[in-house]
Amino acid sequence: MTSGTLITLAPTGAESAKADVPALPVTVEEVVATARDCQALGAAVLHLHVRGADTRPTLDLGRVREVVTAVREATDLVVQLSTGGAVTDPFDARLAVLDAAPDAASLSLGTVNFGRDVFSNPWDLIVELHSRMQERGIVPEYEVFDLGHLATLARLLDRHGLPHGGHVHVDLVMGVPGGMPGTTAALAACLPFLPPGATFAATGVGRTSLPVMLAALSAGGHLRVGMEDTLTYAPGEPVRDNAQLVARAAGLARIAQRPPLSTLEARQLLGIPVRRTVEVSP
Ligand code: KMH
Ligand code: ZN
C-alpha cells in the first residue's frame, strides 16, 4: 500500500454546460486559477478536458496546447490530457491530443453506455493510444468504467507490453449510468483483477462520490475528484468550486493517515520526470 494519497483533479469534463454550472472552469484563466488553488490544497495531477472560447468542449490542438502551457507555467501539476474527450468526438481527434505532448493521458479501456449516449472505445483505438503513448513517453492512466475493462487491460499489457515508465496506474470511474455502480462492493470486486504492482484511484460520479472516496481510501487506493464528476457537495448544496472538493478529499486522506502526495511524489509514483518547481501557497 502506498503511504500517501495521490489526488487527481478533474475540474471541467466535457458533459456540463457553463450556462448550467457557472462555477465550472472553462477559460484559460479559470482553469489556471483552479489548478493553482487545488495544487495548494493537495492535488498533484490535473485530468484536463479543454473548452473553446465558446465554452464548449474542444480538441482543437492550438487551444489544447495553450491551456497545457498556461497550466505548466503556473503549477507543478502532472498534466494528464483526456483522450476520452466528449462522446461525440471522432477517434482521430482524440488520438491527436497526444500531439500536445502532455506528461500523461487518460486511456479508456472499453465501450460503455454513458447515460443516453455511448462512449466508444474499440480495441483498435485502445491499442493505438497505448502504442502512441509508449512511443512518445506519455504515461497513461487506464480508465475503467466496468469490470470487463480490467480483463481488457490484462490482454493489452500481455500483447503490447507495459506503458512508458513501466508502472500501471488505473482509475476506476464508478457510478456512470451504464457502467459499474459506485459502491464499496463494486470497488472491492475490481481489486483482484488489477495487474500485479498496479496502483489505482477511484472516482464516484454524482452522489456516489463520497462512498467511493471512502472505499478507495480504506482499500489503499488514490482519489480523483472534481466538477467533471461531482456537481453537488451535499444533498441540495451545489459544489462551490473545485477547491472545495479537493479540500474534502485531502482532509479525508489525512484522517486515513495517508496524506496527499506532493507533485514530486506523484511524479515518482507514476514514473514521470520532474520539470521544475513552481511555488504555490494556499
Ligand atoms: N467525457 C467522457 C465521455 C476521459 O476523460 O478519458 C469520457 C471521459 C474519459 O471523460
Ligand atoms: Zn475525463
XYZ file of N, CA and C and ligand atoms in Angstrom:
857
model
N 0.852 -1.200 0.000
C 0.000 0.000 0.000
C 0.891 1.254 0.000
N 0.580 2.226 -0.863
C 1.328 3.479 -0.891
C 1.007 4.270 0.371
N 2.025 4.952 0.950
C 1.778 5.605 2.237
C 0.943 6.876 2.091
N 1.031 7.539 0.962
C 0.252 8.768 0.776
C -0.850 8.568 -0.251
N -1.606 9.634 -0.457
C -2.730 9.572 -1.401
C -2.497 10.519 -2.576
N -2.538 9.948 -3.753
C -2.470 10.751 -4.978
C -3.857 11.339 -5.235
N -3.934 12.665 -5.285
C -5.229 13.295 -5.586
C -5.181 13.891 -6.990
N -6.067 13.392 -7.818
C -6.213 13.912 -9.185
C -7.417 14.841 -9.231
N -7.199 16.005 -9.822
C -8.285 16.963 -10.008
C -8.820 16.850 -11.434
N -10.131 16.640 -11.546
C -10.811 16.641 -12.859
C -11.767 17.833 -12.840
N -11.308 19.020 -13.229
C -12.051 20.236 -12.902
C -13.230 20.556 -13.806
N -13.240 20.009 -15.039
C -14.183 20.551 -16.022
C -14.993 19.480 -16.743
N -14.321 18.452 -17.280
C -15.015 17.433 -18.056
C -15.565 17.979 -19.362
N -16.390 17.157 -19.988
C -16.966 17.532 -21.285
C -18.480 17.526 -21.261
N -19.058 17.207 -20.126
C -20.515 16.969 -20.105
C -21.329 18.177 -19.660
N -20.816 18.990 -18.743
C -21.636 20.084 -18.191
C -21.467 21.358 -19.007
N -22.561 22.117 -19.117
C -22.522 23.396 -19.831
C -22.255 24.527 -18.845
N -21.437 25.470 -19.266
C -21.124 26.624 -18.422
C -22.409 27.372 -18.036
N -23.350 27.410 -18.972
C -24.604 28.133 -18.682
C -25.351 27.483 -17.523
N -25.226 26.159 -17.388
C -25.924 25.444 -16.307
C -25.118 25.462 -15.010
N -23.783 25.519 -15.146
C -22.897 25.420 -13.977
C -21.898 26.581 -14.044
N -22.286 27.759 -13.592
C -21.427 28.936 -13.757
C -20.043 28.788 -13.099
N -19.936 27.944 -12.068
C -18.642 27.789 -11.382
C -17.678 26.880 -12.142
N -18.133 26.278 -13.229
C -17.270 25.365 -13.996
C -16.130 26.158 -14.646
N -14.860 25.761 -14.415
C -13.767 26.491 -15.059
C -13.657 26.130 -16.543
N -13.756 27.115 -17.410
C -13.708 26.850 -18.852
C -12.699 27.739 -19.584
N -12.471 28.969 -19.106
C -11.483 29.814 -19.781
C -10.083 29.396 -19.333
N -9.073 29.837 -20.079
C -7.696 29.514 -19.695
C -7.432 30.055 -18.291
N -7.882 31.260 -18.026
C -7.636 31.878 -16.715
C -8.337 31.096 -15.606
N -9.559 30.687 -15.862
C -10.300 29.931 -14.829
C -9.641 28.573 -14.562
N -9.191 27.914 -15.611
C -8.548 26.602 -15.424
C -7.240 26.774 -14.652
N -6.460 27.778 -15.006
C -5.183 28.009 -14.303
C -5.445 28.352 -12.835
N -6.432 29.181 -12.578
C -6.707 29.581 -11.188
C -7.142 28.368 -10.359
N -8.003 27.539 -10.906
C -8.456 26.372 -10.146
C -7.308 25.378 -9.975
N -6.458 25.261 -10.987
C -5.306 24.351 -10.890
C -4.366 24.813 -9.766
N -4.082 26.096 -9.709
C -3.203 26.636 -8.647
C -3.818 26.403 -7.272
N -5.080 26.788 -7.132
C -5.763 26.622 -5.839
C -5.727 25.161 -5.393
N -5.991 24.276 -6.324
C -6.119 22.854 -5.963
C -4.762 22.212 -5.709
N -3.702 22.657 -6.411
C -2.365 22.154 -6.057
C -2.032 22.555 -4.623
N -2.327 23.789 -4.275
C -2.022 24.260 -2.916
C -2.765 23.437 -1.859
N -3.907 22.873 -2.228
C -4.711 22.104 -1.261
C -4.375 20.613 -1.268
N -3.569 20.151 -2.230
C -3.168 18.744 -2.205
C -3.331 17.980 -3.501
N -3.857 18.612 -4.542
C -3.937 17.908 -5.826
C -2.541 17.801 -6.439
N -2.300 16.699 -7.152
C -0.988 16.503 -7.770
C -1.085 16.247 -9.276
N -2.255 15.836 -9.730
C -2.463 15.535 -11.156
C -3.679 16.319 -11.628
N -3.593 16.832 -12.857
C -4.728 17.545 -13.462
C -5.235 16.741 -14.651
N -6.444 16.203 -14.530
C -7.089 15.493 -15.654
C -7.876 16.539 -16.438
N -7.401 16.812 -17.647
C -7.826 18.040 -18.326
C -8.647 17.777 -19.589
N -9.864 18.328 -19.584
C -10.672 18.485 -20.805
C -10.660 19.977 -21.112
N -10.431 20.319 -22.356
C -10.285 21.726 -22.740
C -11.591 22.235 -23.337
N -11.902 23.492 -23.037
C -13.067 24.168 -23.635
C -12.568 25.275 -24.569
N -13.373 25.544 -25.592
C -13.050 26.619 -26.526
C -13.543 27.962 -26.014
N -13.306 28.991 -26.808
C -13.736 30.343 -26.440
C -15.260 30.397 -26.282
N -15.969 29.478 -26.942
C -17.430 29.432 -26.818
C -17.894 28.618 -25.605
N -16.951 28.189 -24.770
C -17.146 27.389 -23.540
C -17.480 25.923 -23.800
N -17.578 25.528 -25.064
C -17.918 24.132 -25.370
C -16.647 23.276 -25.441
N -16.767 21.951 -25.196
C -15.590 21.088 -25.280
C -14.938 21.167 -26.657
N -13.607 21.179 -26.678
C -12.893 21.195 -27.960
C -11.631 20.348 -27.854
N -11.255 19.752 -28.976
C -9.967 19.061 -29.065
C -9.041 19.821 -30.011
N -9.390 21.071 -30.305
C -8.538 21.894 -31.166
C -7.131 21.964 -30.566
N -6.153 21.536 -31.371
C -4.809 21.345 -30.832
C -4.173 22.654 -30.359
N -4.445 23.732 -31.082
C -3.905 25.031 -30.671
C -4.419 25.427 -29.292
N -5.699 25.247 -29.094
C -6.303 25.579 -27.803
C -5.776 24.638 -26.701
N -5.667 23.341 -27.031
C -5.170 22.377 -26.041
C -3.753 22.762 -25.624
N -2.908 23.096 -26.599
C -1.522 23.480 -26.284
C -1.486 24.739 -25.436
N -2.365 25.683 -25.753
C -2.416 26.948 -24.998
C -2.720 26.675 -23.512
N -3.688 25.814 -23.262
C -4.063 25.533 -21.867
C -2.953 24.755 -21.168
N -2.367 23.767 -21.852
C -1.278 22.991 -21.244
C -0.126 23.916 -20.863
N 0.254 24.801 -21.765
C 1.363 25.730 -21.485
C 1.035 26.619 -20.295
N -0.180 27.148 -20.258
C -0.565 28.059 -19.172
C -0.558 27.340 -17.821
N -1.050 26.113 -17.786
C -1.057 25.358 -16.522
C 0.371 25.062 -16.090
N 1.227 24.706 -17.046
C 2.616 24.390 -16.692
C 3.370 25.608 -16.183
N 3.040 26.774 -16.707
C 3.713 27.994 -16.231
C 3.321 28.321 -14.800
N 2.108 27.949 -14.415
C 1.575 28.378 -13.120
C 1.632 27.307 -12.031
N 1.826 26.036 -12.420
C 1.769 24.958 -11.428
C 2.795 23.872 -11.768
N 2.935 22.956 -10.805
C 3.762 21.747 -10.992
C 2.927 20.517 -11.270
N 1.646 20.691 -11.409
C 0.757 19.536 -11.557
C 1.173 18.655 -12.736
N 1.037 17.361 -12.567
C 1.164 16.456 -13.705
C -0.009 16.761 -14.634
N 0.290 17.092 -15.884
C -0.787 17.421 -16.825
C -1.189 16.150 -17.575
N -2.402 15.712 -17.276
C -2.939 14.487 -17.897
C -4.096 14.901 -18.803
N -3.853 14.866 -20.114
C -4.920 15.238 -21.048
C -5.902 14.087 -21.222
N -7.158 14.429 -21.329
C -8.170 13.425 -21.639
C -8.068 13.042 -23.115
N -7.988 11.741 -23.381
C -8.159 11.277 -24.768
C -9.563 10.712 -24.943
N -10.370 10.813 -23.877
C -11.758 10.381 -23.970
C -12.617 11.447 -24.629
N -12.257 12.700 -24.349
C -12.984 13.822 -24.938
C -14.457 13.792 -24.573
N -15.290 14.118 -25.544
C -16.743 14.047 -25.388
C -17.240 12.850 -26.202
N -18.442 12.368 -25.892
C -18.942 11.158 -26.579
C -19.066 11.358 -28.086
N -19.113 12.611 -28.526
C -19.279 12.898 -29.958
C -17.939 13.046 -30.690
N -16.824 13.012 -29.972
C -15.532 13.285 -30.623
C -15.065 12.109 -31.477
N -14.555 12.397 -32.681
C -14.040 11.313 -33.540
C -12.696 10.784 -33.017
N -12.406 9.529 -33.369
C -11.205 8.877 -32.843
C -9.926 9.615 -33.250
N -9.858 10.106 -34.500
C -8.596 10.736 -34.929
C -8.305 11.994 -34.108
N -9.349 12.748 -33.751
C -9.125 13.952 -32.931
C -8.724 13.563 -31.510
N -9.271 12.460 -31.002
C -8.895 12.001 -29.658
C -7.435 11.539 -29.642
N -7.009 10.886 -30.710
C -5.604 10.463 -30.808
C -4.674 11.666 -30.947
N -5.124 12.673 -31.675
C -4.265 13.834 -31.957
C -3.965 14.658 -30.713
N -4.759 14.497 -29.664
C -4.495 15.196 -28.402
C -3.068 14.907 -27.913
N -2.568 13.697 -28.222
C -1.223 13.324 -27.765
C -0.148 14.206 -28.386
N -0.466 14.871 -29.521
C 0.499 15.767 -30.161
C 0.804 16.991 -29.294
N -0.034 17.251 -28.295
C 0.228 18.368 -27.384
C 1.272 17.999 -26.330
N 1.801 16.779 -26.389
C 2.886 16.316 -25.525
C 2.619 16.537 -24.030
N 1.504 15.989 -23.535
C 1.271 16.074 -22.093
C 2.193 15.122 -21.333
N 2.261 15.279 -20.010
C 3.004 14.312 -19.179
C 2.309 12.953 -19.215
N 0.995 13.007 -19.227
C 0.175 11.804 -19.080
C -1.107 11.999 -19.882
N -1.823 10.891 -20.086
C -3.107 10.989 -20.788
C -3.996 9.839 -20.330
N -5.293 10.096 -20.344
C -6.224 9.032 -19.983
C -6.379 8.069 -21.158
N -6.683 6.816 -20.836
C -6.872 5.796 -21.879
C -8.024 4.896 -21.427
N -9.176 5.094 -22.013
C -10.361 4.347 -21.596
C -10.350 2.954 -22.215
N -10.669 1.947 -21.396
C -10.422 0.556 -21.754
C -11.623 -0.193 -22.314
N -12.668 0.532 -22.668
C -13.776 -0.184 -23.282
C -14.972 0.709 -23.528
N -15.820 0.228 -24.418
C -17.050 0.957 -24.746
C -18.056 0.777 -23.615
N -18.768 1.871 -23.319
C -19.729 1.809 -22.217
C -20.905 2.731 -22.536
N -22.097 2.303 -22.138
C -23.213 3.238 -22.210
C -22.923 4.397 -21.259
N -23.295 5.592 -21.696
C -22.933 6.792 -20.933
C -24.211 7.630 -20.857
N -25.063 7.302 -19.881
C -26.393 7.892 -19.902
C -27.120 7.424 -21.151
N -27.609 8.371 -21.931
C -28.328 8.005 -23.170
C -27.374 7.855 -24.345
N -26.085 8.176 -24.102
C -25.083 8.118 -25.169
C -24.252 6.844 -25.052
N -23.355 6.682 -26.019
C -22.395 5.581 -25.976
C -20.993 6.183 -26.031
N -20.160 5.812 -25.061
C -18.757 6.251 -25.054
C -17.971 5.118 -25.705
N -17.508 5.371 -26.920
C -16.986 4.314 -27.779
C -15.464 4.192 -27.660
N -15.019 2.986 -27.303
C -13.588 2.717 -27.159
C -13.267 1.314 -27.646
N -13.284 1.106 -28.979
C -12.993 -0.235 -29.504
C -11.520 -0.602 -29.316
N -11.256 -1.900 -29.425
C -9.928 -2.455 -29.169
C -8.835 -1.750 -29.979
N -9.081 -1.527 -31.271
C -8.030 -0.935 -32.110
C -7.659 0.476 -31.637
N -8.642 1.226 -31.162
C -8.347 2.562 -30.626
C -7.517 2.452 -29.340
N -7.885 1.503 -28.495
C -7.140 1.290 -27.244
C -5.679 0.978 -27.547
N -5.457 0.075 -28.500
C -4.087 -0.324 -28.850
C -3.325 0.862 -29.449
N -3.995 1.628 -30.291
C -3.328 2.776 -30.934
C -2.930 3.818 -29.884
N -3.809 4.106 -28.949
C -3.473 5.063 -27.880
C -2.309 4.533 -27.040
N -2.383 3.268 -26.666
C -1.332 2.653 -25.834
C 0.019 2.720 -26.559
N 0.031 2.356 -27.833
C 1.290 2.312 -28.590
C 1.853 3.712 -28.798
N 0.984 4.661 -29.157
C 1.488 6.029 -29.364
C 2.046 6.607 -28.072
N 1.403 6.302 -26.948
C 1.926 6.810 -25.668
C 3.268 6.171 -25.340
N 3.398 4.879 -25.625
C 4.698 4.214 -25.414
C 5.782 4.916 -26.231
N 5.490 5.170 -27.514
C 6.483 5.768 -28.426
C 6.883 7.172 -27.978
N 5.923 7.912 -27.427
C 6.168 9.337 -27.141
C 6.515 9.619 -25.682
N 6.616 8.586 -24.869
C 6.970 8.812 -23.473
C 5.871 9.482 -22.674
N 4.618 9.189 -23.006
C 3.468 9.731 -22.268
C 2.922 8.612 -21.378
N 2.680 8.940 -20.112
C 2.234 7.915 -19.162
C 0.707 7.813 -19.173
N 0.167 6.637 -19.452
C -1.298 6.505 -19.466
C -1.878 6.345 -18.072
N -3.087 6.848 -17.915
C -3.920 6.436 -16.783
C -5.067 5.652 -17.402
N -5.167 4.365 -17.030
C -6.164 3.487 -17.634
C -7.515 3.696 -16.959
N -8.500 4.160 -17.746
C -9.829 4.453 -17.195
C -10.709 3.210 -17.315
N -11.237 2.799 -16.181
C -12.030 1.573 -16.094
C -13.444 1.938 -15.657
N -14.407 1.684 -16.538
C -15.806 2.009 -16.240
C -16.597 0.765 -15.846
N -15.990 -0.399 -16.067
C -16.681 -1.650 -15.778
C -15.639 -2.743 -15.567
N -16.055 -3.805 -14.896
C -15.098 -4.847 -14.518
C -14.396 -5.462 -15.727
N -15.139 -5.649 -16.807
C -14.550 -6.254 -18.004
C -13.406 -5.440 -18.579
N -13.375 -4.146 -18.269
C -12.285 -3.299 -18.784
C -10.942 -3.716 -18.173
N -10.995 -4.331 -16.985
C -9.735 -4.813 -16.389
C -9.250 -6.072 -17.106
N -10.159 -6.868 -17.646
C -9.743 -8.006 -18.476
C -9.091 -7.495 -19.757
N -9.641 -6.402 -20.294
C -9.033 -5.800 -21.490
C -7.636 -5.272 -21.164
N -7.466 -4.696 -19.980
C -6.137 -4.189 -19.597
C -5.127 -5.337 -19.537
N -5.532 -6.453 -18.954
C -4.615 -7.598 -18.879
C -4.211 -8.046 -20.285
N -5.182 -8.086 -21.187
C -4.892 -8.508 -22.581
C -3.981 -7.489 -23.265
N -4.239 -6.199 -23.008
C -3.432 -5.139 -23.625
C -1.969 -5.239 -23.187
N -1.754 -5.400 -21.891
C -0.377 -5.452 -21.380
C 0.312 -6.721 -21.850
N -0.447 -7.810 -21.922
C 0.129 -9.081 -22.361
C 0.575 -9.003 -23.823
N -0.234 -8.376 -24.646
C 0.065 -8.360 -26.094
C 0.950 -7.194 -26.509
N 0.890 -6.076 -25.769
C 1.575 -4.867 -26.239
C 2.536 -4.275 -25.223
N 2.725 -4.930 -24.106
C 3.764 -4.513 -23.164
C 3.328 -3.433 -22.203
N 4.236 -3.172 -21.251
C 3.963 -2.181 -20.210
C 3.948 -0.775 -20.794
N 3.287 0.150 -20.114
C 3.300 1.541 -20.577
C 4.659 2.173 -20.349
N 4.847 3.354 -20.922
C 6.070 4.124 -20.680
C 6.273 4.304 -19.173
N 7.495 4.093 -18.704
C 7.785 4.232 -17.279
C 7.613 2.933 -16.518
N 6.876 1.980 -17.090
C 6.786 0.643 -16.505
C 5.752 0.480 -15.399
N 5.174 1.581 -14.952
C 4.204 1.473 -13.853
C 2.779 1.562 -14.403
N 1.900 0.731 -13.882
C 0.493 0.729 -14.332
C -0.371 1.419 -13.277
N -1.063 2.470 -13.707
C -1.979 3.188 -12.803
C -3.365 3.200 -13.428
N -4.334 2.776 -12.626
C -5.714 2.590 -13.091
C -6.617 3.564 -12.355
N -7.602 4.108 -13.060
C -8.623 4.933 -12.414
C -9.977 4.250 -12.593
N -10.602 3.899 -11.476
C -11.940 3.305 -11.525
C -12.953 4.441 -11.564
N -13.641 4.576 -12.685
C -14.658 5.624 -12.830
C -16.011 4.958 -12.580
N -16.585 5.244 -11.422
C -17.727 4.463 -10.943
C -18.997 5.312 -10.909
N -20.126 4.649 -11.090
C -21.395 5.348 -10.964
C -21.856 6.047 -12.232
N -21.143 5.842 -13.347
C -21.638 6.357 -14.639
C -22.889 5.556 -14.998
N -23.990 6.212 -15.395
C -25.182 5.435 -15.765
C -24.895 4.592 -17.006
N -24.685 3.311 -16.812
C -24.279 2.406 -17.890
C -23.016 1.647 -17.529
N -22.270 2.150 -16.550
C -21.062 1.477 -16.090
C -21.288 0.805 -14.744
N -20.195 0.424 -14.088
C -20.340 -0.251 -12.788
C -20.866 0.732 -11.743
N -21.592 0.228 -10.759
C -22.125 1.134 -9.740
C -21.015 1.687 -8.840
N -21.302 2.816 -8.230
C -20.330 3.443 -7.320
C -20.546 2.958 -5.904
N -20.146 1.727 -5.664
C -20.361 1.111 -4.351
C -19.069 0.470 -3.856
N -19.014 0.245 -2.549
C -17.866 -0.451 -1.960
C -17.741 -1.854 -2.556
N -18.888 -2.511 -2.746
C -18.842 -3.887 -3.267
C -18.253 -3.920 -4.678
N -18.633 -2.965 -5.511
C -18.107 -2.949 -6.882
C -16.613 -2.626 -6.876
N -16.219 -1.695 -6.015
C -14.789 -1.358 -5.939
C -13.992 -2.587 -5.487
N -14.499 -3.245 -4.452
C -13.787 -4.426 -3.938
C -13.716 -5.522 -5.004
N -14.743 -5.623 -5.833
C -14.754 -6.659 -6.876
C -13.667 -6.418 -7.918
N -13.298 -5.155 -8.113
C -12.272 -4.831 -9.122
C -10.858 -5.197 -8.648
N -10.633 -5.138 -7.352
C -9.255 -5.193 -6.847
C -8.487 -6.450 -7.244
N -9.104 -7.647 -7.202
C -8.322 -8.839 -7.585
C -7.921 -8.850 -9.055
N -8.544 -7.999 -9.868
C -8.268 -8.001 -11.310
C -7.266 -6.926 -11.722
N -6.748 -6.158 -10.739
C -5.708 -5.180 -11.076
C -4.426 -5.926 -11.430
N -3.667 -5.424 -12.403
C -2.397 -6.092 -12.727
C -1.451 -6.063 -11.522
N -0.577 -7.057 -11.405
C 0.361 -7.080 -10.276
C 1.171 -5.778 -10.221
N 1.271 -5.194 -9.038
C 2.077 -3.972 -8.868
C 1.374 -2.690 -9.266
N 0.169 -2.794 -9.790
C -0.546 -1.580 -10.227
C -1.047 -0.789 -9.026
N -1.137 0.520 -9.201
C -1.854 1.351 -8.241
C -3.198 1.710 -8.856
N -4.125 2.113 -7.971
C -5.422 2.519 -8.514
C -5.945 3.737 -7.772
N -6.727 4.516 -8.511
C -7.514 5.605 -7.933
C -8.975 5.272 -8.228
N -9.871 5.997 -7.565
C -11.286 5.814 -7.877
C -11.992 7.146 -7.791
N -13.026 7.272 -8.596
C -13.909 8.423 -8.505
C -15.341 7.929 -8.658
N -16.221 8.496 -7.861
C -17.632 8.145 -7.958
C -18.398 9.327 -8.521
N -19.116 9.077 -9.582
C -19.852 10.146 -10.255
C -21.109 10.492 -9.437
N -21.392 11.797 -9.365
C -22.617 12.255 -8.709
C -22.648 11.874 -7.248
N -23.784 11.310 -6.830
C -23.964 11.017 -5.404
C -23.113 9.860 -4.917
N -22.417 9.175 -5.828
C -21.539 8.084 -5.382
C -20.146 8.587 -4.996
N -19.956 9.899 -5.088
C -18.617 10.452 -4.835
C -18.065 10.057 -3.462
N -18.837 10.314 -2.415
C -18.324 10.057 -1.062
C -18.155 8.570 -0.755
N -19.152 7.714 -1.037
C -18.936 6.294 -0.772
C -17.723 5.727 -1.500
N -17.528 6.151 -2.743
C -16.373 5.637 -3.490
C -15.070 6.171 -2.886
N -15.075 7.435 -2.489
C -13.857 8.008 -1.892
C -13.459 7.254 -0.629
N -14.450 7.004 0.222
C -14.162 6.312 1.483
C -13.731 4.868 1.224
N -14.371 4.215 0.266
C -13.991 2.833 -0.061
C -12.570 2.790 -0.621
N -12.246 3.744 -1.493
C -10.899 3.756 -2.099
C -9.835 3.982 -1.027
N -10.089 4.920 -0.132
C -9.098 5.182 0.922
C -8.895 3.943 1.789
N -9.983 3.280 2.137
C -9.856 2.119 3.029
C -9.159 0.961 2.336
N -9.212 0.944 0.994
C -8.578 -0.149 0.250
C -7.157 0.211 -0.207
N -6.637 1.350 0.261
C -5.276 1.736 -0.119
C -5.199 2.389 -1.481
N -6.328 2.858 -1.992
C -6.343 3.476 -3.313
C -6.169 4.980 -3.257
N -6.107 5.556 -4.432
C -5.938 7.004 -4.591
C -7.277 7.602 -5.024
N -7.307 8.927 -5.152
C -8.589 9.618 -5.353
C -8.568 10.517 -6.574
N -9.702 10.544 -7.286
C -9.931 11.609 -8.264
C -11.197 12.344 -7.841
N -11.109 13.662 -7.836
C -12.282 14.481 -7.510
C -12.342 15.662 -8.468
N -13.511 16.278 -8.543
C -13.633 17.484 -9.351
C -15.001 17.611 -9.984
N -15.216 18.770 -10.583
C -16.541 19.081 -11.129
C -16.839 18.331 -12.420
N -15.855 17.621 -12.983
C -16.174 16.705 -14.086
C -17.132 15.619 -13.592
N -16.963 15.209 -12.346
C -17.687 14.053 -11.819
C -18.781 14.428 -10.821
N -18.620 15.543 -10.136
C -19.482 15.849 -8.993
C -19.874 17.317 -9.005
N -21.172 17.583 -9.018
C -21.644 18.972 -9.016
C -22.440 19.315 -7.757
N -22.654 18.321 -6.907
C -23.409 18.541 -5.667
C -22.531 18.146 -4.481
N -22.294 19.080 -3.564
C -21.399 18.801 -2.430
C -22.111 17.962 -1.376
N -23.364 18.269 -1.156
C -24.224 17.546 -0.213
C -25.639 17.669 -0.781
N -26.562 16.863 -0.299
C -27.918 16.946 -0.873
C -28.446 18.381 -0.862
N -28.796 18.882 -2.033
C -29.351 20.231 -2.158
C -28.324 21.346 -2.133
N -27.050 20.984 -2.077
C -25.995 22.014 -1.981
C -25.027 21.900 -3.168
N -25.126 22.822 -4.139
C -24.220 22.740 -5.289
C -22.762 22.920 -4.865
N -21.863 22.273 -5.595
C -20.429 22.481 -5.354
C -20.091 23.958 -5.594
N -19.333 24.542 -4.669
C -18.936 25.960 -4.819
C -17.851 26.090 -5.882
N -16.847 25.239 -5.752
C -15.749 25.230 -6.731
C -14.944 23.941 -6.555
N -13.983 23.738 -7.447
C -13.166 22.519 -7.361
C -12.354 22.455 -6.076
N -11.930 23.599 -5.589
C -11.115 23.615 -4.371
C -11.877 22.996 -3.197
N -13.177 23.216 -3.164
C -13.991 22.631 -2.087
C -13.897 21.097 -2.119
N -13.905 20.533 -3.316
C -13.848 19.071 -3.450
C -12.455 18.539 -3.116
N -11.417 19.257 -3.551
C -10.046 18.816 -3.238
C -9.799 18.936 -1.734
N -10.289 20.015 -1.115
C -10.083 20.183 0.332
C -10.735 19.028 1.094
N -11.938 18.613 0.671
C -12.598 17.488 1.358
C -11.805 16.200 1.163
N -11.343 15.954 -0.058
C -10.568 14.732 -0.326
C -9.271 14.732 0.480
N -8.593 15.869 0.512
C -7.322 15.949 1.248
C -7.560 15.731 2.739
N -8.669 16.289 3.251
C -8.989 16.107 4.669
C -9.246 14.641 4.996
N -10.006 13.960 4.149
C -10.292 12.543 4.388
C -9.016 11.700 4.256
N -8.158 12.082 3.316
C -6.889 11.348 3.165
C -6.034 11.501 4.427
N -6.049 12.685 5.010
C -5.283 12.888 6.258
C -5.896 12.075 7.392
N -7.215 12.077 7.473
C -7.885 11.278 8.513
C -7.514 9.803 8.351
N -7.385 9.354 7.114
C -6.995 7.961 6.851
C -5.501 7.735 7.088
N -4.809 8.782 7.525
C -3.351 8.740 7.753
C -2.598 8.359 6.486
N -3.150 8.842 5.373
C -2.480 8.718 4.073
C -2.570 10.094 3.405
N -1.772 11.056 3.864
C -1.920 12.446 3.410
C -1.628 12.608 1.919
N -2.075 13.725 1.343
C -1.883 13.932 -0.098
C -0.418 13.874 -0.499
N -0.140 13.231 -1.619
C 1.212 13.224 -2.187
C 1.484 14.588 -2.813
N 2.723 15.037 -2.703
C 3.136 16.242 -3.420
C 3.235 15.928 -4.908
N 3.391 16.975 -5.689
C 3.540 16.746 -7.131
C 4.818 15.942 -7.421
N 5.851 16.196 -6.619
C 7.103 15.455 -6.790
C 6.895 13.970 -6.492
N 6.217 13.698 -5.380
C 5.947 12.293 -5.014
C 5.046 11.623 -6.054
N 4.107 12.384 -6.583
C 3.213 11.832 -7.608
C 4.015 11.463 -8.850
N 4.940 12.318 -9.233
C 5.767 12.028 -10.415
C 6.603 10.770 -10.191
N 7.129 10.635 -8.960
C 7.917 9.433 -8.660
C 7.037 8.182 -8.747
N 5.836 8.269 -8.206
C 4.928 7.122 -8.216
C 4.573 6.706 -9.646
N 4.302 7.704 -10.483
C 3.793 7.412 -11.829
C 4.906 7.239 -12.862
N 6.153 7.548 -12.463
C 7.265 7.434 -13.412
C 7.312 8.570 -14.409
N 7.012 9.790 -13.916
C 7.004 10.976 -14.783
C 8.123 11.921 -14.331
N 9.005 12.326 -15.242
C 10.123 13.186 -14.847
C 9.663 14.531 -14.292
N 10.489 15.083 -13.401
C 10.217 16.405 -12.832
C 10.564 17.449 -13.885
N 9.740 18.456 -14.040
C 10.065 19.544 -14.983
C 10.831 20.633 -14.250
N 10.213 21.303 -13.308
C 10.831 22.314 -12.458
C 9.818 22.601 -11.361
N 10.181 23.407 -10.391
C 9.289 23.606 -9.261
C 8.634 24.978 -9.334
N 7.321 24.996 -9.175
C 6.576 26.250 -9.107
C 5.967 26.335 -7.705
N 6.304 27.392 -6.986
C 5.755 27.557 -5.632
C 4.291 27.954 -5.709
N 3.434 27.202 -5.061
C 2.048 27.658 -4.907
C 1.703 27.592 -3.438
N 1.100 28.637 -2.921
C 0.765 28.633 -1.496
C -0.750 28.734 -1.344
N -1.249 28.175 -0.224
C -2.702 28.197 -0.034
C -3.252 29.614 0.022
N -16.214 12.573 -21.242
C -16.391 11.153 -21.227
C -17.234 10.718 -22.371
C -11.656 10.508 -20.252
O -11.525 11.690 -19.974
O -10.726 9.822 -20.650
C -15.115 10.428 -21.253
C -14.132 10.760 -20.231
C -12.993 9.834 -20.117
O -14.190 11.770 -19.531
Zn -12.430 12.886 -18.366
